[in-house]
Structures are given as C-alpha cells and as structure tokens.
PDB file of C-alpha atoms and ligand atoms in Angstrom:
ATOM      1  CA  MET A   1     -28.734  31.027 -34.072  1.00  0.00           C
ATOM      2  CA  ARG A   2     -26.389  31.017 -31.120  1.00  0.00           C
ATOM      3  CA  ARG A   3     -22.775  31.623 -32.132  1.00  0.00           C
ATOM      4  CA  VAL A   4     -20.440  29.084 -30.625  1.00  0.00           C
ATOM      5  CA  ARG A   5     -17.058  30.378 -29.699  1.00  0.00           C
ATOM      6  CA  ALA A   6     -14.163  28.335 -30.979  1.00  0.00           C
ATOM      7  CA  TYR A   7     -11.047  27.856 -28.899  1.00  0.00           C
ATOM      8  CA  ARG A   8      -7.615  26.299 -29.471  1.00  0.00           C
ATOM      9  CA  VAL A   9      -5.933  23.584 -27.440  1.00  0.00           C
ATOM     10  CA  SER A  10      -2.757  21.500 -27.551  1.00  0.00           C
ATOM     11  CA  SER A  11      -4.038  17.959 -27.596  1.00  0.00           C
ATOM     12  CA  LEU A  12      -3.090  14.310 -27.483  1.00  0.00           C
ATOM     13  CA  VAL A  13      -5.597  11.764 -28.743  1.00  0.00           C
ATOM     14  CA  ILE A  14      -5.899   9.129 -26.023  1.00  0.00           C
ATOM     15  CA  ARG A  15      -8.932   7.284 -27.415  1.00  0.00           C
ATOM     16  CA  HIS A  16     -10.626   7.080 -30.776  1.00  0.00           C
ATOM     17  CA  ARG A  17     -13.908   5.398 -31.645  1.00  0.00           C
ATOM     18  CA  ASN A  18     -16.392   5.426 -34.477  1.00  0.00           C
ATOM     19  CA  LEU A  19     -19.648   7.317 -34.026  1.00  0.00           C
ATOM     20  CA  SER A  20     -21.281   6.654 -37.385  1.00  0.00           C
ATOM     21  CA  GLU A  21     -20.259   5.715 -40.904  1.00  0.00           C
ATOM     22  CA  ALA A  22     -18.690   9.136 -41.375  1.00  0.00           C
ATOM     23  CA  ASP A  23     -17.999  10.517 -37.885  1.00  0.00           C
ATOM     24  CA  GLY A  24     -15.662   9.644 -35.048  1.00  0.00           C
ATOM     25  CA  ILE A  25     -15.347  10.583 -31.379  1.00  0.00           C
ATOM     26  CA  VAL A  26     -11.960  11.347 -29.963  1.00  0.00           C
ATOM     27  CA  THR A  27     -11.047  11.544 -26.293  1.00  0.00           C
ATOM     28  CA  LEU A  28      -8.401  14.237 -25.974  1.00  0.00           C
ATOM     29  CA  TYR A  29      -6.002  15.035 -23.195  1.00  0.00           C
ATOM     30  CA  THR A  30      -5.387  18.733 -23.611  1.00  0.00           C
ATOM     31  CA  ARG A  31      -2.823  20.958 -21.972  1.00  0.00           C
ATOM     32  CA  GLU A  32      -5.300  23.756 -21.362  1.00  0.00           C
ATOM     33  CA  ARG A  33      -8.516  21.948 -20.364  1.00  0.00           C
ATOM     34  CA  GLY A  34      -7.548  18.429 -19.348  1.00  0.00           C
ATOM     35  CA  LYS A  35      -9.553  15.501 -20.697  1.00  0.00           C
ATOM     36  CA  LEU A  36     -12.510  16.076 -23.005  1.00  0.00           C
ATOM     37  CA  SER A  37     -14.366  14.259 -25.766  1.00  0.00           C
ATOM     38  CA  ALA A  38     -15.043  15.758 -29.176  1.00  0.00           C
ATOM     39  CA  VAL A  39     -16.832  14.737 -32.345  1.00  0.00           C
ATOM     40  CA  ALA A  40     -14.716  14.714 -35.513  1.00  0.00           C
ATOM     41  CA  LYS A  41     -17.283  15.072 -38.274  1.00  0.00           C
ATOM     42  CA  GLY A  42     -16.579  13.328 -41.540  1.00  0.00           C
ATOM     43  CA  VAL A  43     -13.288  11.995 -40.217  1.00  0.00           C
ATOM     44  CA  ARG A  44     -13.931   8.517 -41.614  1.00  0.00           C
ATOM     45  CA  ARG A  45     -14.368   9.764 -45.152  1.00  0.00           C
ATOM     46  CA  ALA A  46     -11.493   9.682 -47.611  1.00  0.00           C
ATOM     47  CA  ARG A  47      -9.608  12.987 -47.789  1.00  0.00           C
ATOM     48  CA  SER A  48     -11.007  14.287 -44.488  1.00  0.00           C
ATOM     49  CA  LYS A  49      -8.955  17.282 -43.346  1.00  0.00           C
ATOM     50  CA  LEU A  50      -9.382  16.124 -39.749  1.00  0.00           C
ATOM     51  CA  ALA A  51      -8.112  12.555 -40.230  1.00  0.00           C
ATOM     52  CA  GLY A  52      -4.353  13.182 -39.819  1.00  0.00           C
ATOM     53  CA  GLY A  53      -4.447  14.912 -36.457  1.00  0.00           C
ATOM     54  CA  THR A  54      -7.231  12.883 -34.855  1.00  0.00           C
ATOM     55  CA  GLN A  55      -5.476   9.490 -35.034  1.00  0.00           C
ATOM     56  CA  LEU A  56      -4.738   7.747 -31.755  1.00  0.00           C
ATOM     57  CA  PHE A  57      -1.717   9.300 -29.913  1.00  0.00           C
ATOM     58  CA  CYS A  58      -1.398  12.228 -32.307  1.00  0.00           C
ATOM     59  CA  HIS A  59      -0.100  15.497 -30.858  1.00  0.00           C
ATOM     60  CA  ALA A  60      -1.924  18.339 -32.507  1.00  0.00           C
ATOM     61  CA  GLN A  61      -3.035  21.912 -32.237  1.00  0.00           C
ATOM     62  CA  MET A  62      -6.824  21.728 -32.390  1.00  0.00           C
ATOM     63  CA  GLN A  63      -9.597  24.203 -32.751  1.00  0.00           C
ATOM     64  CA  LEU A  64     -12.737  23.109 -30.928  1.00  0.00           C
ATOM     65  CA  ALA A  65     -16.238  24.517 -30.649  1.00  0.00           C
ATOM     66  CA  ALA A  66     -18.662  23.817 -27.843  1.00  0.00           C
ATOM     67  CA  GLY A  67     -21.416  21.492 -29.083  1.00  0.00           C
ATOM     68  CA  ARG A  68     -24.649  20.538 -27.385  1.00  0.00           C
ATOM     69  CA  SER A  69     -23.190  17.663 -25.394  1.00  0.00           C
ATOM     70  CA  LEU A  70     -19.713  17.056 -26.830  1.00  0.00           C
ATOM     71  CA  GLU A  71     -17.179  19.469 -28.259  1.00  0.00           C
ATOM     72  CA  ILE A  72     -16.754  19.575 -32.028  1.00  0.00           C
ATOM     73  CA  VAL A  73     -13.375  19.468 -33.754  1.00  0.00           C
ATOM     74  CA  THR A  74     -13.354  22.296 -36.297  1.00  0.00           C
ATOM     75  CA  GLN A  75      -9.656  22.429 -37.297  1.00  0.00           C
ATOM     76  CA  VAL A  76      -6.581  20.256 -36.724  1.00  0.00           C
ATOM     77  CA  GLN A  77      -2.927  20.958 -37.237  1.00  0.00           C
ATOM     78  CA  PRO A  78      -0.942  17.759 -36.565  1.00  0.00           C
ATOM     79  CA  LEU A  79       2.372  18.434 -34.825  1.00  0.00           C
ATOM     80  CA  GLU A  80       3.670  14.902 -34.137  1.00  0.00           C
ATOM     81  CA  VAL A  81       2.032  11.728 -35.453  1.00  0.00           C
ATOM     82  CA  PHE A  82       4.522   9.282 -33.796  1.00  0.00           C
ATOM     83  CA  TYR A  83       5.059   7.279 -36.918  1.00  0.00           C
ATOM     84  CA  HIS A  84       7.515   4.751 -35.403  1.00  0.00           C
ATOM     85  CA  LEU A  85       5.347   3.639 -32.539  1.00  0.00           C
ATOM     86  CA  ARG A  86       2.537   2.965 -35.021  1.00  0.00           C
ATOM     87  CA  GLU A  87       4.802   0.694 -37.051  1.00  0.00           C
ATOM     88  CA  ASP A  88       5.927  -1.424 -34.113  1.00  0.00           C
ATOM     89  CA  MET A  89       3.358  -3.674 -32.390  1.00  0.00           C
ATOM     90  CA  ARG A  90       5.229  -3.736 -29.088  1.00  0.00           C
ATOM     91  CA  ARG A  91       5.593   0.060 -28.926  1.00  0.00           C
ATOM     92  CA  TYR A  92       1.992   0.483 -30.043  1.00  0.00           C
ATOM     93  CA  ALA A  93       0.813  -1.843 -27.228  1.00  0.00           C
ATOM     94  CA  HIS A  94       2.748   0.115 -24.606  1.00  0.00           C
ATOM     95  CA  ALA A  95       1.504   3.463 -25.928  1.00  0.00           C
ATOM     96  CA  SER A  96      -2.086   2.098 -25.897  1.00  0.00           C
ATOM     97  CA  TYR A  97      -1.588   1.084 -22.275  1.00  0.00           C
ATOM     98  CA  VAL A  98      -0.372   4.545 -21.123  1.00  0.00           C
ATOM     99  CA  ALA A  99      -3.211   6.215 -23.055  1.00  0.00           C
ATOM    100  CA  GLU A 100      -5.843   3.937 -21.483  1.00  0.00           C
ATOM    101  CA  LEU A 101      -4.271   4.340 -18.050  1.00  0.00           C
ATOM    102  CA  LEU A 102      -4.379   8.147 -18.311  1.00  0.00           C
ATOM    103  CA  ASP A 103      -7.979   7.992 -19.579  1.00  0.00           C
ATOM    104  CA  SER A 104      -9.005   5.822 -16.627  1.00  0.00           C
ATOM    105  CA  LEU A 105      -7.228   7.904 -13.960  1.00  0.00           C
ATOM    106  CA  VAL A 106      -8.152  11.499 -14.857  1.00  0.00           C
ATOM    107  CA  HIS A 107     -11.577  13.134 -14.704  1.00  0.00           C
ATOM    108  CA  ASP A 108     -12.985  15.337 -17.435  1.00  0.00           C
ATOM    109  CA  GLU A 109     -11.821  18.928 -17.667  1.00  0.00           C
ATOM    110  CA  SER A 110      -9.340  19.045 -14.804  1.00  0.00           C
ATOM    111  CA  PRO A 111      -6.286  20.526 -16.510  1.00  0.00           C
ATOM    112  CA  ASP A 112      -2.812  19.498 -15.342  1.00  0.00           C
ATOM    113  CA  PRO A 113      -0.121  20.837 -17.734  1.00  0.00           C
ATOM    114  CA  PRO A 114       2.746  18.824 -16.144  1.00  0.00           C
ATOM    115  CA  LEU A 115       0.721  15.636 -16.645  1.00  0.00           C
ATOM    116  CA  PHE A 116       0.153  16.600 -20.296  1.00  0.00           C
ATOM    117  CA  ASP A 117       3.914  17.146 -20.661  1.00  0.00           C
ATOM    118  CA  LEU A 118       4.600  13.754 -19.036  1.00  0.00           C
ATOM    119  CA  MET A 119       2.250  11.983 -21.444  1.00  0.00           C
ATOM    120  CA  LEU A 120       3.744  13.780 -24.441  1.00  0.00           C
ATOM    121  CA  ALA A 121       7.330  12.994 -23.338  1.00  0.00           C
ATOM    122  CA  THR A 122       6.402   9.316 -22.774  1.00  0.00           C
ATOM    123  CA  LEU A 123       4.931   9.026 -26.278  1.00  0.00           C
ATOM    124  CA  ARG A 124       8.022  10.722 -27.707  1.00  0.00           C
ATOM    125  CA  GLY A 125      10.255   8.282 -25.803  1.00  0.00           C
ATOM    126  CA  LEU A 126       8.291   5.297 -27.140  1.00  0.00           C
ATOM    127  CA  ASP A 127       8.495   6.732 -30.642  1.00  0.00           C
ATOM    128  CA  ASN A 128      12.212   7.548 -30.431  1.00  0.00           C
ATOM    129  CA  GLY A 129      13.382   4.069 -29.488  1.00  0.00           C
ATOM    130  CA  GLY A 130      13.283   4.295 -25.660  1.00  0.00           C
ATOM    131  CA  ASP A 131      12.840   1.021 -23.769  1.00  0.00           C
ATOM    132  CA  PRO A 132       9.031   0.455 -23.532  1.00  0.00           C
ATOM    133  CA  PRO A 133       8.906  -1.274 -20.106  1.00  0.00           C
ATOM    134  CA  THR A 134      11.232   1.377 -18.579  1.00  0.00           C
ATOM    135  CA  LEU A 135       9.070   4.200 -19.945  1.00  0.00           C
ATOM    136  CA  VAL A 136       5.829   2.533 -18.915  1.00  0.00           C
ATOM    137  CA  ARG A 137       6.935   1.769 -15.340  1.00  0.00           C
ATOM    138  CA  GLY A 138       8.206   5.343 -15.054  1.00  0.00           C
ATOM    139  CA  PHE A 139       4.900   6.675 -16.382  1.00  0.00           C
ATOM    140  CA  GLU A 140       2.919   4.530 -13.894  1.00  0.00           C
ATOM    141  CA  LEU A 141       4.985   5.726 -10.939  1.00  0.00           C
ATOM    142  CA  LYS A 142       4.883   9.359 -11.924  1.00  0.00           C
ATOM    143  CA  VAL A 143       1.185   9.480 -12.769  1.00  0.00           C
ATOM    144  CA  LEU A 144       0.210   7.665  -9.551  1.00  0.00           C
ATOM    145  CA  ALA A 145       2.401   9.965  -7.448  1.00  0.00           C
ATOM    146  CA  ARG A 146       1.043  13.062  -9.198  1.00  0.00           C
ATOM    147  CA  LEU A 147      -2.585  12.020  -8.539  1.00  0.00           C
ATOM    148  CA  GLY A 148      -1.843  11.245  -4.904  1.00  0.00           C
ATOM    149  CA  TYR A 149      -1.931   7.439  -5.004  1.00  0.00           C
ATOM    150  CA  GLY A 150       1.687   6.982  -3.924  1.00  0.00           C
ATOM    151  CA  PRO A 151       3.210   4.440  -3.566  1.00  0.00           C
ATOM    152  CA  GLU A 152       5.144   5.214  -0.416  1.00  0.00           C
ATOM    153  CA  MET A 153       8.798   4.398  -1.105  1.00  0.00           C
ATOM    154  CA  THR A 154      10.858   5.883   1.711  1.00  0.00           C
ATOM    155  CA  HIS A 155       9.150   4.827   4.976  1.00  0.00           C
ATOM    156  CA  CYS A 156       7.338   1.813   6.353  1.00  0.00           C
ATOM    157  CA  VAL A 157       3.571   2.235   5.837  1.00  0.00           C
ATOM    158  CA  ILE A 158       2.964   0.472   9.189  1.00  0.00           C
ATOM    159  CA  CYS A 159       5.565   1.749  11.677  1.00  0.00           C
ATOM    160  CA  SER A 160       6.990   4.756   9.756  1.00  0.00           C
ATOM    161  CA  ALA A 161      10.605   3.536  10.078  1.00  0.00           C
ATOM    162  CA  ALA A 162      12.857   4.784   7.283  1.00  0.00           C
ATOM    163  CA  ILE A 163      13.443   2.060   4.663  1.00  0.00           C
ATOM    164  CA  GLY A 164      17.182   1.499   4.356  1.00  0.00           C
ATOM    165  CA  ALA A 165      19.179  -0.836   2.165  1.00  0.00           C
ATOM    166  CA  GLY A 166      18.142  -3.948   4.134  1.00  0.00           C
ATOM    167  CA  LYS A 167      15.169  -6.251   3.867  1.00  0.00           C
ATOM    168  CA  ALA A 168      11.890  -4.627   2.876  1.00  0.00           C
ATOM    169  CA  GLY A 169       8.482  -5.561   1.605  1.00  0.00           C
ATOM    170  CA  PHE A 170       5.756  -4.005  -0.496  1.00  0.00           C
ATOM    171  CA  SER A 171       2.039  -4.027   0.221  1.00  0.00           C
ATOM    172  CA  ILE A 172      -0.442  -3.027  -2.473  1.00  0.00           C
ATOM    173  CA  ALA A 173      -3.353  -2.686  -0.065  1.00  0.00           C
ATOM    174  CA  GLN A 174      -1.311  -0.667   2.475  1.00  0.00           C
ATOM    175  CA  GLY A 175       0.070   1.592  -0.264  1.00  0.00           C
ATOM    176  CA  GLY A 176       3.807   0.990  -0.370  1.00  0.00           C
ATOM    177  CA  THR A 177       6.984  -0.127   1.346  1.00  0.00           C
ATOM    178  CA  MET A 178       7.228  -1.983   4.642  1.00  0.00           C
ATOM    179  CA  CYS A 179      10.299  -2.484   6.837  1.00  0.00           C
ATOM    180  CA  GLY A 180      11.545  -6.061   7.135  1.00  0.00           C
ATOM    181  CA  ARG A 181       9.871  -6.624  10.484  1.00  0.00           C
ATOM    182  CA  CYS A 182       6.438  -5.305   9.489  1.00  0.00           C
ATOM    183  CA  ALA A 183       6.681  -7.127   6.141  1.00  0.00           C
ATOM    184  CA  ASN A 184       7.216 -10.385   8.037  1.00  0.00           C
ATOM    185  CA  ALA A 185       4.432  -9.681  10.496  1.00  0.00           C
ATOM    186  CA  HIS A 186       1.935  -8.733   7.733  1.00  0.00           C
ATOM    187  CA  GLY A 187       3.040 -11.274   5.153  1.00  0.00           C
ATOM    188  CA  ALA A 188       3.917  -8.575   2.592  1.00  0.00           C
ATOM    189  CA  ALA A 189       5.694  -9.603  -0.611  1.00  0.00           C
ATOM    190  CA  PRO A 190       9.471  -9.030  -0.415  1.00  0.00           C
ATOM    191  CA  LEU A 191      10.928  -6.084  -2.329  1.00  0.00           C
ATOM    192  CA  ALA A 192      14.495  -6.394  -3.591  1.00  0.00           C
ATOM    193  CA  PRO A 193      16.754  -3.389  -2.811  1.00  0.00           C
ATOM    194  CA  ALA A 194      17.551  -3.004  -6.548  1.00  0.00           C
ATOM    195  CA  ALA A 195      13.828  -2.792  -7.390  1.00  0.00           C
ATOM    196  CA  LEU A 196      13.244  -0.154  -4.691  1.00  0.00           C
ATOM    197  CA  ARG A 197      16.253   1.869  -5.913  1.00  0.00           C
ATOM    198  CA  ALA A 198      14.896   1.704  -9.471  1.00  0.00           C
ATOM    199  CA  MET A 199      11.414   2.843  -8.336  1.00  0.00           C
ATOM    200  CA  ARG A 200      12.826   5.823  -6.481  1.00  0.00           C
ATOM    201  CA  GLU A 201      14.980   6.740  -9.427  1.00  0.00           C
ATOM    202  CA  MET A 202      12.151   6.420 -11.925  1.00  0.00           C
ATOM    203  CA  VAL A 203       9.842   8.723 -10.039  1.00  0.00           C
ATOM    204  CA  GLU A 204      12.565  11.394  -9.909  1.00  0.00           C
ATOM    205  CA  LEU A 205      14.035  11.155 -13.414  1.00  0.00           C
ATOM    206  CA  PRO A 206      12.400  13.313 -16.114  1.00  0.00           C
ATOM    207  CA  PRO A 207      10.850  11.167 -18.879  1.00  0.00           C
ATOM    208  CA  GLU A 208      13.409  12.499 -21.388  1.00  0.00           C
ATOM    209  CA  GLU A 209      16.114  10.897 -19.190  1.00  0.00           C
ATOM    210  CA  LEU A 210      14.091   7.710 -18.697  1.00  0.00           C
ATOM    211  CA  ALA A 211      13.934   7.360 -22.470  1.00  0.00           C
ATOM    212  CA  LYS A 212      17.731   6.876 -22.480  1.00  0.00           C
ATOM    213  CA  ARG A 213      17.687   4.191 -19.780  1.00  0.00           C
ATOM    214  CA  ARG A 214      16.851   0.511 -19.686  1.00  0.00           C
ATOM    215  CA  ILE A 215      16.094  -1.196 -16.379  1.00  0.00           C
ATOM    216  CA  ALA A 216      17.732  -4.580 -15.923  1.00  0.00           C
ATOM    217  CA  LYS A 217      15.424  -7.437 -16.962  1.00  0.00           C
ATOM    218  CA  ALA A 218      15.046  -8.979 -13.506  1.00  0.00           C
ATOM    219  CA  VAL A 219      14.372  -5.585 -11.892  1.00  0.00           C
ATOM    220  CA  GLY A 220      11.888  -4.742 -14.658  1.00  0.00           C
ATOM    221  CA  GLU A 221      10.035  -8.002 -14.069  1.00  0.00           C
ATOM    222  CA  GLU A 222       9.845  -7.394 -10.343  1.00  0.00           C
ATOM    223  CA  LEU A 223       8.563  -3.852 -10.899  1.00  0.00           C
ATOM    224  CA  GLU A 224       5.928  -5.101 -13.285  1.00  0.00           C
ATOM    225  CA  ARG A 225       4.855  -7.717 -10.737  1.00  0.00           C
ATOM    226  CA  ILE A 226       4.450  -4.982  -8.130  1.00  0.00           C
ATOM    227  CA  LEU A 227       3.167  -2.016 -10.151  1.00  0.00           C
ATOM    228  CA  ARG A 228       0.618  -3.628 -12.500  1.00  0.00           C
ATOM    229  CA  PRO A 229      -1.559  -4.898  -9.619  1.00  0.00           C
ATOM    230  CA  PHE A 230      -0.877  -1.649  -7.727  1.00  0.00           C
ATOM    231  CA  VAL A 231      -2.250   0.298 -10.722  1.00  0.00           C
ATOM    232  CA  ASP A 232      -5.264  -2.039 -11.034  1.00  0.00           C
ATOM    233  CA  TYR A 233      -5.976  -1.633  -7.347  1.00  0.00           C
ATOM    234  CA  HIS A 234      -6.618   2.102  -7.964  1.00  0.00           C
ATOM    235  CA  LEU A 235      -8.782   1.665 -11.040  1.00  0.00           C
ATOM    236  CA  ALA A 236     -12.533   0.985 -11.198  1.00  0.00           C
ATOM    237  CA  ARG A 237     -12.027  -1.663 -13.904  1.00  0.00           C
ATOM    238  CA  PRO A 238      -9.028  -3.490 -15.396  1.00  0.00           C
ATOM    239  CA  LEU A 239      -7.330  -2.017 -18.474  1.00  0.00           C
ATOM    240  CA  ARG A 240      -7.971  -3.931 -21.695  1.00  0.00           C
ATOM    241  CA  SER A 241      -4.616  -2.943 -23.149  1.00  0.00           C
ATOM    242  CA  ALA A 242      -2.700  -4.454 -20.185  1.00  0.00           C
ATOM    243  CA  GLU A 243      -3.023  -7.978 -21.540  1.00  0.00           C
ATOM    244  CA  PHE A 244      -1.146  -7.024 -24.744  1.00  0.00           C
ATOM    245  CA  LEU A 245       1.891  -5.639 -22.960  1.00  0.00           C
ATOM    246  CA  GLY A 246       4.090  -8.739 -22.986  1.00  0.00           C
ATOM    247  CA  SER A 247       7.457  -7.497 -21.783  1.00  0.00           C
TER     248      SER A 247
HETATM  249 ZN1   ZN B   1       7.670  -1.184   9.835  1.00  0.00          ZN
END
C-alpha cells in the first residue's frame, strides 16, 4: 500500500457540505496552500473528533493527507471558532458573504498568505463586534485590489486626469473613477467625495483598524450600491449569500 504523507496547514473553513450520512466535505482556505477541498470522515456522527474544527469559518490547525481526488482531514486542532458571529444572524450573514466571495474569487492551490491573514482578521472583526458593513466593504475593496481587479480610485479611467475633491463618477464596466467631464460624457453614476474618501481609506487601513470604525450610514449605502455590482461584475455567477446581507 502506498503511504500517504500527511502535512499540516493553518486553515479557515470557507464552505461546508454533506457528502454522505457520516461524512462531510470542507472547502478550506489555507495559509500554506491556498484553497483546497478535503473530506472529513465521520464528521456528522456524534462525538466526532473532527467536528469542532471543521465548522464553517473555524480557524484551525489541520493535518491533511493526500487522497485519491480530494485531501482527507486526519486531525484538527481548533484555534478560534468565532462563537459570537455564529450567535448573531446579521454577523453570520456577513461572514457567509465574505467566505463565499473568497471561494468564488480564488483558484485552487494558489497560496497567498496576506489574503489568508485578511480573511482571518475580517472574521475576527465580525466576531469581536466590528461594524459588519464597514468590514465587508473593506474586505471587498482589499480582495479585489489584491487580485488585480481594482477599482481605480485616484485617476480618471478615461482621460487619466487625477481625481480631486470635485465632481466625479464611477463606472463599473470601465473599472473605477471618472473625472466630472468624462462622467458626464459617458453617463457614469455620480460618486460623492465622501464615498471616494471612504473607499481610499478602506483599502489602506489594516482590517484590525477597520474593525474599530463605522462608516456613516449614507456613505455605507452609497458604497454598497457601487461595490456590490462591481463585485458581481467580476464573478462568474452571483453570490447566494448576498441576498441575506441586509445592511
Ligand atoms: Zn476624465
């Protein structure tokens, strides 16, 4: 029999589904190997040793073994189970959205430790009482920027003029900000200076800082109106969890 080598990863469970009466499949975002799927055998049985650390969102140290098609979870040591965000429907809905967004945007096995750290910090912020819309908008902006989807926020996407404090617009299809003149000419949606300032700030601020902030309601609503369709524009299919976000 071929001996399969086990290896350890720091993991976040970004998706969990049932495989059979006893087994489950988890989609993990790992610090060392990026996204991968693994079978958790017997996880649905009472007193399974794997159950605690394979719940959705859980941060755990996992030991995996290479299986025939999927990896196999052999040991789990839960580190953070994010108890509070499980107890609160609104926080749970926002955490589900960031997990589904990450799952949709990243390919299997392309590790990106800073992206792992961003996801972990966002879950911690949601668990520790941070403002969910602020954390989610910040996550969207940072993950899109990290994966090269923009949006452009400093120059006009048409004429390259620097965007100052005056009138500006935002175009989803063109990938970001437009100066007042180009926004007029192309019929781009207007972008309020406060919303643009908030976007620039959110992409710069570390998630630990974002967790202490709360964007003003009107600004938050404008950002949601801009960023949710911008996110969808870059995805192959709409996110199911998006409809449960509320505000
Ligand atoms: Zn322009």
